[in-house]
C-alpha cells in the first residue's frame, strides 16, 4: 500500500528527494520481513537503486536535510554501497546534457516563428 502511494507520487514528480528516500527505506525495511513471493535480492537492489537516486538528487537539487543524507549513506553502507551507473537501470537513464541530443524539427521552427509574430 505505501509503496503504491509513493510510486504514484514519483509519477507526478520524480525529483522529490524525500519520496525516493521513503521508497528506499521502505524496501530496506522489507528485507527484515521478506514476502515469500518476492526475491530478497530484487528487494535489496530496489533499496539500493532508490537510495542511490536520493544521493544524486540531494546533490543536484542542493537539499538541506543532513540527517536524511546521513541516514541514506548509512543504509547504503549496510546494503553494499551505491549502485554504479550500469546497474542503475530501474532509475532510468541519465538526462544530464540531454538537450544536446535534440535537433529542432521543422514543426518546432514553424511554432517558434508563429510565436515571434
PDB file of C-alpha atoms in Angstrom, residues 1-81:
ATOM      1  CA  UNK A   1       0.000   0.000   0.000  1.00  0.00           C
ATOM      2  CA  UNK A   2       2.656   2.546   0.994  1.00  0.00           C
ATOM      3  CA  UNK A   3       4.755   1.520  -1.994  1.00  0.00           C
ATOM      4  CA  UNK A   4       1.863   2.226  -4.356  1.00  0.00           C
ATOM      5  CA  UNK A   5       1.250   5.678  -2.866  1.00  0.00           C
ATOM      6  CA  UNK A   6       4.937   6.637  -3.048  1.00  0.00           C
ATOM      7  CA  UNK A   7       5.308   5.313  -6.597  1.00  0.00           C
ATOM      8  CA  UNK A   8       2.235   7.362  -7.542  1.00  0.00           C
ATOM      9  CA  UNK A   9       3.953  10.443  -6.138  1.00  0.00           C
ATOM     10  CA  UNK A  10       7.053   9.674  -8.218  1.00  0.00           C
ATOM     11  CA  UNK A  11       4.886   9.532 -11.331  1.00  0.00           C
ATOM     12  CA  UNK A  12       3.721  13.075 -10.571  1.00  0.00           C
ATOM     13  CA  UNK A  13       7.203  14.437  -9.831  1.00  0.00           C
ATOM     14  CA  UNK A  14      10.301  12.255  -9.904  1.00  0.00           C
ATOM     15  CA  UNK A  15      12.593  14.896  -8.421  1.00  0.00           C
ATOM     16  CA  UNK A  16      11.270  14.879  -4.860  1.00  0.00           C
ATOM     17  CA  UNK A  17      14.165  13.578  -2.793  1.00  0.00           C
ATOM     18  CA  UNK A  18      12.004  12.643   0.189  1.00  0.00           C
ATOM     19  CA  UNK A  19       9.831  10.294  -1.894  1.00  0.00           C
ATOM     20  CA  UNK A  20      12.899   8.441  -3.203  1.00  0.00           C
ATOM     21  CA  UNK A  21      14.222   8.294   0.369  1.00  0.00           C
ATOM     22  CA  UNK A  22      10.998   6.852   1.762  1.00  0.00           C
ATOM     23  CA  UNK A  23      10.812   4.241  -1.003  1.00  0.00           C
ATOM     24  CA  UNK A  24      14.432   3.236  -0.453  1.00  0.00           C
ATOM     25  CA  UNK A  25      13.909   2.963   3.283  1.00  0.00           C
ATOM     26  CA  UNK A  26      10.681   1.022   2.749  1.00  0.00           C
ATOM     27  CA  UNK A  27      12.472  -1.537   0.557  1.00  0.00           C
ATOM     28  CA  UNK A  28      15.276  -1.725   3.129  1.00  0.00           C
ATOM     29  CA  UNK A  29      12.751  -2.486   5.880  1.00  0.00           C
ATOM     30  CA  UNK A  30      11.126  -5.155   3.712  1.00  0.00           C
ATOM     31  CA  UNK A  31      14.399  -7.097   3.860  1.00  0.00           C
ATOM     32  CA  UNK A  32      13.709  -7.829   7.559  1.00  0.00           C
ATOM     33  CA  UNK A  33      10.264  -9.257   6.804  1.00  0.00           C
ATOM     34  CA  UNK A  34      10.533 -10.714   3.324  1.00  0.00           C
ATOM     35  CA  UNK A  35       7.396 -11.574   1.419  1.00  0.00           C
ATOM     36  CA  UNK A  36       7.688 -15.224   0.369  1.00  0.00           C
ATOM     37  CA  UNK A  37       6.571 -14.258  -3.148  1.00  0.00           C
ATOM     38  CA  UNK A  38       9.406 -11.727  -3.587  1.00  0.00           C
ATOM     39  CA  UNK A  39      13.106 -12.299  -4.116  1.00  0.00           C
ATOM     40  CA  UNK A  40      15.270 -10.766  -1.355  1.00  0.00           C
ATOM     41  CA  UNK A  41      17.948  -9.826  -3.873  1.00  0.00           C
ATOM     42  CA  UNK A  42      15.492  -7.826  -6.002  1.00  0.00           C
ATOM     43  CA  UNK A  43      14.276  -6.017  -2.869  1.00  0.00           C
ATOM     44  CA  UNK A  44      17.898  -5.233  -1.940  1.00  0.00           C
ATOM     45  CA  UNK A  45      18.559  -3.918  -5.453  1.00  0.00           C
ATOM     46  CA  UNK A  46      15.414  -1.767  -5.326  1.00  0.00           C
ATOM     47  CA  UNK A  47      16.513  -0.297  -1.993  1.00  0.00           C
ATOM     48  CA  UNK A  48      19.990   0.453  -3.356  1.00  0.00           C
ATOM     49  CA  UNK A  49      18.570   1.938  -6.556  1.00  0.00           C
ATOM     50  CA  UNK A  50      16.222   4.278  -4.717  1.00  0.00           C
ATOM     51  CA  UNK A  51      18.788   5.309  -2.109  1.00  0.00           C
ATOM     52  CA  UNK A  52      21.429   5.920  -4.781  1.00  0.00           C
ATOM     53  CA  UNK A  53      18.910   8.195  -6.526  1.00  0.00           C
ATOM     54  CA  UNK A  54      18.442  10.046  -3.215  1.00  0.00           C
ATOM     55  CA  UNK A  55      22.143  10.905  -3.076  1.00  0.00           C
ATOM     56  CA  UNK A  56      22.207  12.038  -6.700  1.00  0.00           C
ATOM     57  CA  UNK A  57      19.106  14.233  -6.364  1.00  0.00           C
ATOM     58  CA  UNK A  58      20.249  15.549  -2.984  1.00  0.00           C
ATOM     59  CA  UNK A  59      23.401  16.930  -4.589  1.00  0.00           C
ATOM     60  CA  UNK A  60      21.710  18.048  -7.809  1.00  0.00           C
ATOM     61  CA  UNK A  61      18.925  19.954  -6.019  1.00  0.00           C
ATOM     62  CA  UNK A  62      21.148  21.240  -3.195  1.00  0.00           C
ATOM     63  CA  UNK A  63      18.871  19.830  -0.485  1.00  0.00           C
ATOM     64  CA  UNK A  64      19.371  20.902   3.077  1.00  0.00           C
ATOM     65  CA  UNK A  65      18.489  17.856   5.163  1.00  0.00           C
ATOM     66  CA  UNK A  66      21.759  16.452   6.549  1.00  0.00           C
ATOM     67  CA  UNK A  67      20.068  13.815   8.759  1.00  0.00           C
ATOM     68  CA  UNK A  68      18.299  12.348   5.708  1.00  0.00           C
ATOM     69  CA  UNK A  69      21.561  12.220   3.752  1.00  0.00           C
ATOM     70  CA  UNK A  70      23.384  10.682   6.705  1.00  0.00           C
ATOM     71  CA  UNK A  71      20.702   8.001   7.110  1.00  0.00           C
ATOM     72  CA  UNK A  72      20.749   7.338   3.356  1.00  0.00           C
ATOM     73  CA  UNK A  73      24.514   6.803   3.467  1.00  0.00           C
ATOM     74  CA  UNK A  74      24.128   4.522   6.496  1.00  0.00           C
ATOM     75  CA  UNK A  75      21.503   2.406   4.722  1.00  0.00           C
ATOM     76  CA  UNK A  76      23.579   2.247   1.535  1.00  0.00           C
ATOM     77  CA  UNK A  77      26.578   1.131   3.590  1.00  0.00           C
ATOM     78  CA  UNK A  78      24.562  -1.736   5.038  1.00  0.00           C
ATOM     79  CA  UNK A  79      23.284  -2.670   1.570  1.00  0.00           C
ATOM     80  CA  UNK A  80      26.721  -2.764  -0.033  1.00  0.00           C
ATOM     81  CA  UNK A  81      27.099   0.793  -1.288  1.00  0.00           C
TER      82      UNK A  81
END
